Each structure stands twice: as C-alpha cells, then as structure tokens.
C-alpha cells in the first residue's frame, strides 16, 4: 500500500513540476532575449532552421512558446482528465525531442575542448532536456493507461 501512495505522490509532483517548467519556458519565449537565444540555436539545426527562415525569429519562437504553454496547461489539466494530460505530455515530448537534437547540431562543445566537454550554455542547458523527455514520456504512458 505504501508504494501506491509514493507512486501517486511522485506522479503528482512530476505533473506539477513538468507543467510548471513548460509554463515558465513558454512564457519566456515572448521576450527578446529568449527569442535571440532560441532562434540562434534553431538556425544551427536542419530540423528547425527552415522554421525560422519561414516565419522569422519572433514568430517562430512565439509559436514554440504557444505550444509550450498549451502543453503546460494540458499537463496540469491531466489531474482531472487523463486524455488531455496525455495530449499535453505528447506536446512536451515533441518539443523535447526537437530541442534534444541541438545536442547534435548546435554549438554545444566547450571552446578548445572536444566531447564530452559541453559548454555551460547552451550545451549543459540543453542536456537537461534528456531527463525531461523521460519524465514527459513516463507521464504520457501513465495518462494513457488511465484512459
């Protein structure tokens, strides 16, 4: 019985923190310093550079911000509706898969070094997307099992 309570508490904590993370990151996408940083990273990847070329820096990053805010709201709605929570987690998975590719294409190695020496920014910052991807995937699978 104790493990069920711990699992429930862990899932609630994960939902709040993942939802909060995406609220925060989505909100920041509407400020110039974030637009400059994110669009610069997006231009390094063949998966996302077309998006910036098509929509421009501000709009492309703003669209990502809207997707992240939507993911956050749906993840948090997952407390009451597992189907919508799964949709939110799938949006989170999508954004995290894309941003994780910046580890391959972006300027993430510390100048004067080679792998595995990631630069503090953006390398180490982007590295956090890997465990966040695992958390989003776990939450998605949990919500899907409830529907």
Backbone as a ProteinNet text record, in pm:
[ID]
protein_1_A
[PRIMARY]
XXXXXXXXXXXXXXXXXXXXXXXXXXXXXXXXXXXXXXXXXXXXXXXXXXXXXXXXXXXXXXXXXXXXXXXXXXXXXXXXXXXXXXXXXXXXXXXXXXXXXXXXXXXXXXXXXXXXXXXXXXXXXXXXXXXXXXXXXXXXXXXXXXX
[TERTIARY]
81.6	0	86.8	200	288.2	340.8	377.7	433.8	330.5	203.3	98.6	90.6	95.4	90.7	213.8	330.9	452.9	446.3	394.5	382.5	285.1	175	76.9	137	207.5	273.1	377.9	455.9	557.6	496.7	385.2	319.4	264.6	207	155.1	268.9	378.9	493.8	548.2	557.8	606.1	513.5	383.2	287.6	300.1	311.8	323.6	455.9	565	695	710.9	664.9	674.5	581.8	460.1	368.6	424.3	479.4	539.5	658.4	739.9	854.9	809.4	710.2	664.1	591	523.3	464.5	573.6	676.6	786.3	860.2	898.7	974	888.2	761.1	672.1	654.3	639.2	624.7	746.9	865	988.4	1006	939	954.4	901.8	835.4	778.5	864.8	989.5	1082	1202.5	1252.6	1355.7	1479.9	1525.9	1649	1631	1512.3	1485.1	1469.3	1403.7	1388.1	1525.9	1616.7	1751.2	1826	1817.9	1889.2	1830.7	1699.4	1635.4	1646.5	1620.6	1628	1770.6	1869	2008.2	2036.8	1987.4	2003.1	1926.6	1806	1724.1	1791.1	1865.6	1932.7	2046.6	2095	2204.7	2156.7	2027.5	1974.6	1897.6	1924.6	1846.1	1699.4	1671.9	1533.6	1450	1515.5	1440	1476.8	1588.4	1629.8	1526.8	1462.6	1360	1245.8	1214.3	1103.4	1131.8	1255.5	1294.6	1298.6	1349.7	1353.1	1212.2	1118.1	980.8	902.8	921	837.1	911	1041.8	1118.1	1144.5	1235.6	1277.2	1163	1098.3	998.4	878.4	824.2	705.7	737.1	849.1	881.5	900	968.5	986.9	854.1	774.5	642.1	552.4	558.6	479.4	523.6	652.7	703.1	653.3	654.5	603.5	457.2	375.9	233.8	219.4	298.9	294.4	335.2	439.6	484.3	379.8	316.2	210.7	91.6	54.9	-54	-18.7	104.4	149.3	137.4	180.7	176	34.1	-55.2	-195.2	-255.4	-232	-289	-226.7	-98.2	-34.8	-101.7	-124.5	-188.2	-335.2	-404.9	-543.7	-548.9	-437.1	-428.9	-461.7	-457.6	-502.9	-649	-726.5	-870	-908.3	-827.9	-862.8	-736.1	-724	-602.6	-583.2	-691.3	-676.3	-610.6	-656.3	-595.3	-453.5	-430.9	-295.7	-200.9	-249.5	-166.8	-136.5	-232	-206.4	-98.5	-108.2	-8	129.6	136.2	265.2	321.2	233.4	282.7	338.6	278.6	334.6	470.8	480.7	608.6	714.1	675.3	767.5	816.3	724.4	760.7	862.7	837	930	1064.7	1063.9	1188.7	1271.1	1205.1	1278.5	1349.3	1277.6	1336.9	1453.1	1432	1540.4	1658.8	1634.2	1744.8	1835.6	1782.6	1866.5	1970.5	1950.8	2051.9	2182.8	2176.6	2299.4	2384.6	2320.9	2392.6	2434.6	2343.8	2366.5	2417.4	2390	2421.3	2565.1	2600.9	2737	2745.7	2752.7	2738.9	2869.4	2976.9	3104.4	3181.9	3240.5	3319.1	3435.5	3451.9	3559.5	3694.7	3773.9	3905.6	3903.1	3787	3772.9	3700.2	3680.1	3601	3502.5	3419.9	3323.9	3399.1	3354.1	3222.6	3211.7	3300.7	3303.4	3202.6	3082.7	2976.3	2996.4	2965.9	2969.7	2856.7	2877.2	2767.7	2641.4	2661.4	2547.9	2584.2	2517.8	2390.5	2401	2519.1	2534.7	2473.9	2520.8	2470.7	2323.7	2282.7	2142.7	2053.2	2094.5	2012.8	2015.2	2123.3	2134.6	2019.4	1964.8	1854.6	1729.7	1723.1	1605.8	1595.2	1705.4	1701.5	1622	1653.6	1570.1	1428.5	1412.3	1277.1	1196.2	1261.3	1195.2	1148.9	1233.9	1194.7	1076.4	1074.8	963.3	834.2	842.7	723.5	672	763.2	724.1	656.6	711.6	650.7	510.4	496	366.1	265.9	310.3	224.8	175.6	267.5	230.1	136	159.7	71.6	-68.9	-78	-209.4	-279.8	-205.4	-267.2	-319.8	-255.1	-303.1	-431.6	-464.8	-587.6	-707.8	-683.9	-796	-850.8
-119	0	126.6	122.9	239.4	278.3	179	211.4	279.4	244.1	309.4	456.5	486.4	625.1	702.2	639	704.1	728.5	630.3	645.8	758.2	765.1	871.1	1007.1	1016.4	1142.1	1180.2	1082.5	1107.9	1155.7	1094.1	1136.2	1278.5	1310.5	1447.1	1548.7	1515.1	1605.3	1623	1512.6	1518.8	1604.3	1589	1666.5	1815.5	1850.4	1991.9	2049.9	1978	2033.3	2039.6	1938	1941.1	2049	2055.3	2160.9	2298.5	2314.6	2442.8	2478.3	2380.4	2403.5	2457	2391.9	2436.3	2570	2599.4	2733.4	2839.3	2815	2910.7	2928.9	2817.5	2825.5	2883.8	2847.2	2903	3052.6	3097.4	3240.8	3319.2	3265	3335	3352.3	3268.1	3275.7	3406.4	3488.2	3613.5	3734.1	3709.6	3817.1	3811.9	3929.8	3941.9	3858.3	3856.9	3782.3	3633.8	3581.4	3440.2	3415.8	3507.8	3495.9	3488.3	3574.6	3575.4	3446.7	3398.6	3276.1	3154.2	3141.8	3023.3	3021.8	3135	3136.1	3109.7	3155.7	3126.4	2977.3	2910.2	2764.3	2695.4	2743.5	2681.6	2689.9	2795.7	2812.1	2712.3	2649.8	2553.7	2414.8	2391.1	2257.6	2251.6	2150.4	2135.7	2101.3	2053.2	2021.6	2146	2255.2	2373.4	2500.9	2501.5	2625.6	2671.1	2577.5	2612.3	2688.9	2653.3	2714.9	2863.3	2893.9	3033.7	3106.7	3041.3	3103.5	3133.7	3045.9	3063.2	3167.9	3172	3256.1	3372.1	3376.1	3480	3444.1	3516.3	3485.5	3495.8	3610.3	3635.3	3542.8	3529.6	3446	3298.6	3249.9	3107.7	3073.2	3159.1	3132.9	3151.6	3247.2	3266.5	3145.3	3084.2	2962.3	2851.5	2839	2739.5	2772.3	2900.2	2941.5	2903.6	2923.1	2885.9	2735.4	2657.7	2511.2	2470.5	2533.5	2500.3	2539.5	2653.7	2694.8	2599.8	2560.7	2465	2331.4	2285.7	2160.9	2172.1	2284.3	2304.2	2297.3	2369.9	2372.5	2232.6	2162.7	2028.3	1928.7	1941.3	1854.3	1875.3	1999.9	2029.8	1989.3	2002	1955.5	1803.6	1737.7	1593.6	1546.3	1636.1	1598.7	1554.1	1615.5	1585.7	1504.3	1512.6	1447.7	1386.3	1255.5	1186	1196.8	1199.1	1210.9	1343.2	1452.1	1582.1	1589.1	1524.9	1518	1447.6	1340.6	1267.8	1355	1436	1527.6	1628.5	1682.4	1776.7	1714	1592.8	1523.4	1494.4	1462.7	1436.5	1564.1	1680	1806.3	1832.4	1800	1815.8	1723.7	1600.6	1505.2	1560	1610.8	1665.6	1778.3	1873.1	1985.7	1939.7	1845.1	1798.2	1714	1638.4	1563.8	1662.3	1766.3	1865.1	1937	1985.3	2059.5	1968.9	1841.8	1749.5	1733.1	1753.3	1741	1852.1	1960.3	2066.4	2015.4	1905.7	1845.5	1788.6	1754.1	1701	1813.3	1907.1	2008.7	2142.3	2171.7	2304	2319.2	2441.4	2470.5	2439	2310.2	2268.9	2225.5	2214	2171.4	2294.7	2286.6	2397	2429.5	2557.3	2600.5	2550.8	2496.6	2445.7	2303.1	2241.7	2104.8	2021	1895.1	1805.9	1731.1	1647.7	1568.2	1490.2	1483.9	1513.2	1648.8	1741.1	1868.2	1966.9	1963	2051.7	2191.8	2290.4	2429	2448.3	2536.1	2561.9	2610.4	2695.3	2746.3	2742.6	2671	2603.7	2455.2	2396.6	2251.5	2191	2235.8	2178.7	2214.7	2331.6	2371.9	2277.8	2243.1	2155.6	2011.4	1970.7	1834.2	1798.5	1896.6	1869.9	1822.7	1843.9	1801	1648.7	1578.4	1431.9	1373.4	1406.5	1352.8	1411.4	1535.8	1591.4	1512.1	1468.7	1384.3	1253.2	1194.8	1072.8	1096.7	1210	1242.7	1261.8	1332.1	1354.3	1222.7	1136.6	1006.4	922.8	923.3	848.4	900.6	1032.3	1091.5	1059.4	1063.3	1026.6	882.6	791.6	649.9	630.1	702.8	693.4	741.2	855.9	907.8	816.4	762.2	671.8	545.9	500	378.2	402.2	528.2	562.4	583.3	585.7	613.6	487.1
0	0	0	69.8	77.3	-60.3	-144.4	-275.4	-365	-351.4	-430	-391.9	-263	-218.6	-266.6	-260.8	-308	-458.1	-532.8	-676.9	-710.4	-639.8	-662.6	-630.8	-520.6	-483.9	-588.3	-632.3	-734.5	-864.9	-905.6	-1029.1	-1015.8	-903	-882.4	-885.4	-820.2	-819.4	-960.9	-1034.6	-1171.6	-1257.7	-1242.5	-1321.3	-1291.2	-1164.2	-1126.5	-1176	-1158.3	-1196.9	-1348.2	-1420.4	-1565.8	-1623.5	-1570.4	-1613.1	-1580.9	-1462.9	-1423.5	-1509.8	-1541.4	-1629	-1764.4	-1823.8	-1955	-1948.9	-1839.2	-1823.3	-1824.3	-1747.1	-1734.3	-1867.2	-1928.7	-2053.5	-2165.9	-2170.5	-2271.6	-2255.3	-2133	-2102.1	-2149.1	-2125.7	-2162.4	-2312.9	-2391.8	-2537.3	-2595.9	-2515.5	-2564.3	-2527.6	-2488.8	-2454.8	-2547.6	-2583.1	-2685.9	-2656.1	-2531.3	-2503	-2530.4	-2504.7	-2530.8	-2680.8	-2749.6	-2894.7	-2960.5	-2919.9	-2978.4	-2949.3	-2828	-2790.8	-2861.1	-2858.9	-2915.8	-3068	-3130.9	-3278.1	-3325.2	-3250.1	-3284.7	-3280.7	-3178.8	-3171.2	-3282.3	-3308.8	-3412.4	-3549.2	-3573.2	-3702.2	-3721.4	-3614.2	-3626.2	-3666.9	-3660.4	-3686.3	-3817.4	-3899.5	-4022.1	-3993.5	-3873.1	-3837.1	-3808.4	-3767.7	-3726.4	-3800.4	-3871.4	-3937.4	-4040.5	-4106.6	-4205.2	-4140.4	-4015.1	-3942.2	-3919.8	-3878	-3857.1	-3990.6	-4093.7	-4225.8	-4277.4	-4248.7	-4297.2	-4218.1	-4086.8	-4001.5	-3935.3	-3945.1	-3878.1	-3732.9	-3671.5	-3534.3	-3435	-3430.5	-3326.3	-3339.1	-3458.9	-3476.2	-3453.3	-3504.1	-3486.8	-3339.2	-3265.8	-3122.4	-3048.5	-3090.7	-3030.4	-3049.3	-3166.7	-3190.5	-3095.5	-3078.3	-2982.6	-2841.7	-2806.4	-2675.4	-2656.5	-2758.6	-2750.2	-2731.8	-2806.9	-2793.3	-2651.9	-2598.8	-2462.7	-2358.7	-2375.4	-2281.5	-2289.8	-2410.2	-2426.9	-2362.4	-2384.4	-2320.7	-2169.2	-2114.1	-1968.8	-1916.1	-1980	-1934.1	-1941.2	-2051.4	-2066.4	-1968.7	-1943.8	-1843.7	-1707.9	-1672.3	-1543.5	-1541.8	-1654.2	-1664.3	-1646.9	-1673.4	-1655.8	-1515.2	-1418.7	-1284	-1287.7	-1374.8	-1383	-1505.6	-1612.2	-1737.1	-1797.6	-1784.9	-1829.6	-1981.2	-2059.9	-2205.2	-2242.5	-2181.5	-2210	-2153.9	-2040.6	-1985.3	-2080.2	-2144.7	-2241.9	-2363	-2405.8	-2517.7	-2478	-2356.5	-2308.8	-2300.7	-2249.8	-2241.6	-2379.6	-2476.1	-2611.5	-2674.3	-2645.7	-2692.9	-2628.7	-2500.5	-2431.3	-2493.1	-2521.6	-2584.3	-2718.2	-2797.7	-2928	-2914.7	-2826.9	-2813.2	-2758.4	-2666.5	-2607.9	-2704.6	-2790.9	-2893.4	-2986.1	-3027.1	-3117.2	-3049.3	-2926.6	-2860.9	-2827.3	-2803.2	-2776	-2896.9	-3016.7	-3135.9	-3143.7	-3068.6	-3066.7	-3006.6	-2929.5	-2877.4	-2990.5	-3101.6	-3217.2	-3311.4	-3336.2	-3439.1	-3385.1	-3259.5	-3205.2	-3160	-3126.5	-3076.8	-2927.4	-2893.1	-2753.9	-2687.4	-2763.5	-2706.1	-2660	-2542.4	-2486.9	-2579.8	-2608.3	-2697.6	-2645.7	-2736.3	-2700.3	-2648.6	-2645.4	-2596.2	-2701.1	-2666.8	-2751.2	-2663	-2725.6	-2649.3	-2543.2	-2421.9	-2366.9	-2296.5	-2323.8	-2252	-2311.2	-2255.4	-2300.8	-2245.9	-2327.6	-2280.6	-2178.9	-2081.3	-1986.1	-2057.6	-2160.3	-2235.5	-2381.9	-2465.8	-2443.7	-2411.2	-2421.2	-2407.8	-2282.6	-2166.7	-2041.8	-2020.5	-2069	-2057.1	-2137.1	-2257.6	-2342.4	-2291.5	-2228.7	-2178.3	-2083.8	-2012.1	-1919.9	-1992.9	-2123.7	-2198.9	-2207.4	-2192.3	-2199.1	-2081	-1954.9	-1846.5	-1847.5	-1893.6	-1905.3	-2008.2	-2113.9	-2213.2	-2149.6	-2067.5	-1996.1	-1904.1	-1835.3	-1745.8	-1824.4	-1936.7	-2019.2	-2076.2	-2117.9	-2170.2	-2062	-1941.3	-1830.9	-1800.3	-1796.1	-1766.4	-1877.7	-2003.3	-2115.4	-2100.1	-2071.7	-2058	-1939.4	-1830.8	-1714.9	-1748.9	-1816.5	-1853.8	-1953.4	-2048.5	-2147.5	-2081.5	-1976.6	-1908.6	-1831.5	-1808	-1733.2	-1825.2	-1956.9	-2049.2	-2111.6
[MASK]
+++++++++++++++++++++++++++++++++++++++++++++++++++++++++++++++++++++++++++++++++++++++++++++++++++++++++++++++++++++++++++++++++++++++++++++++++++

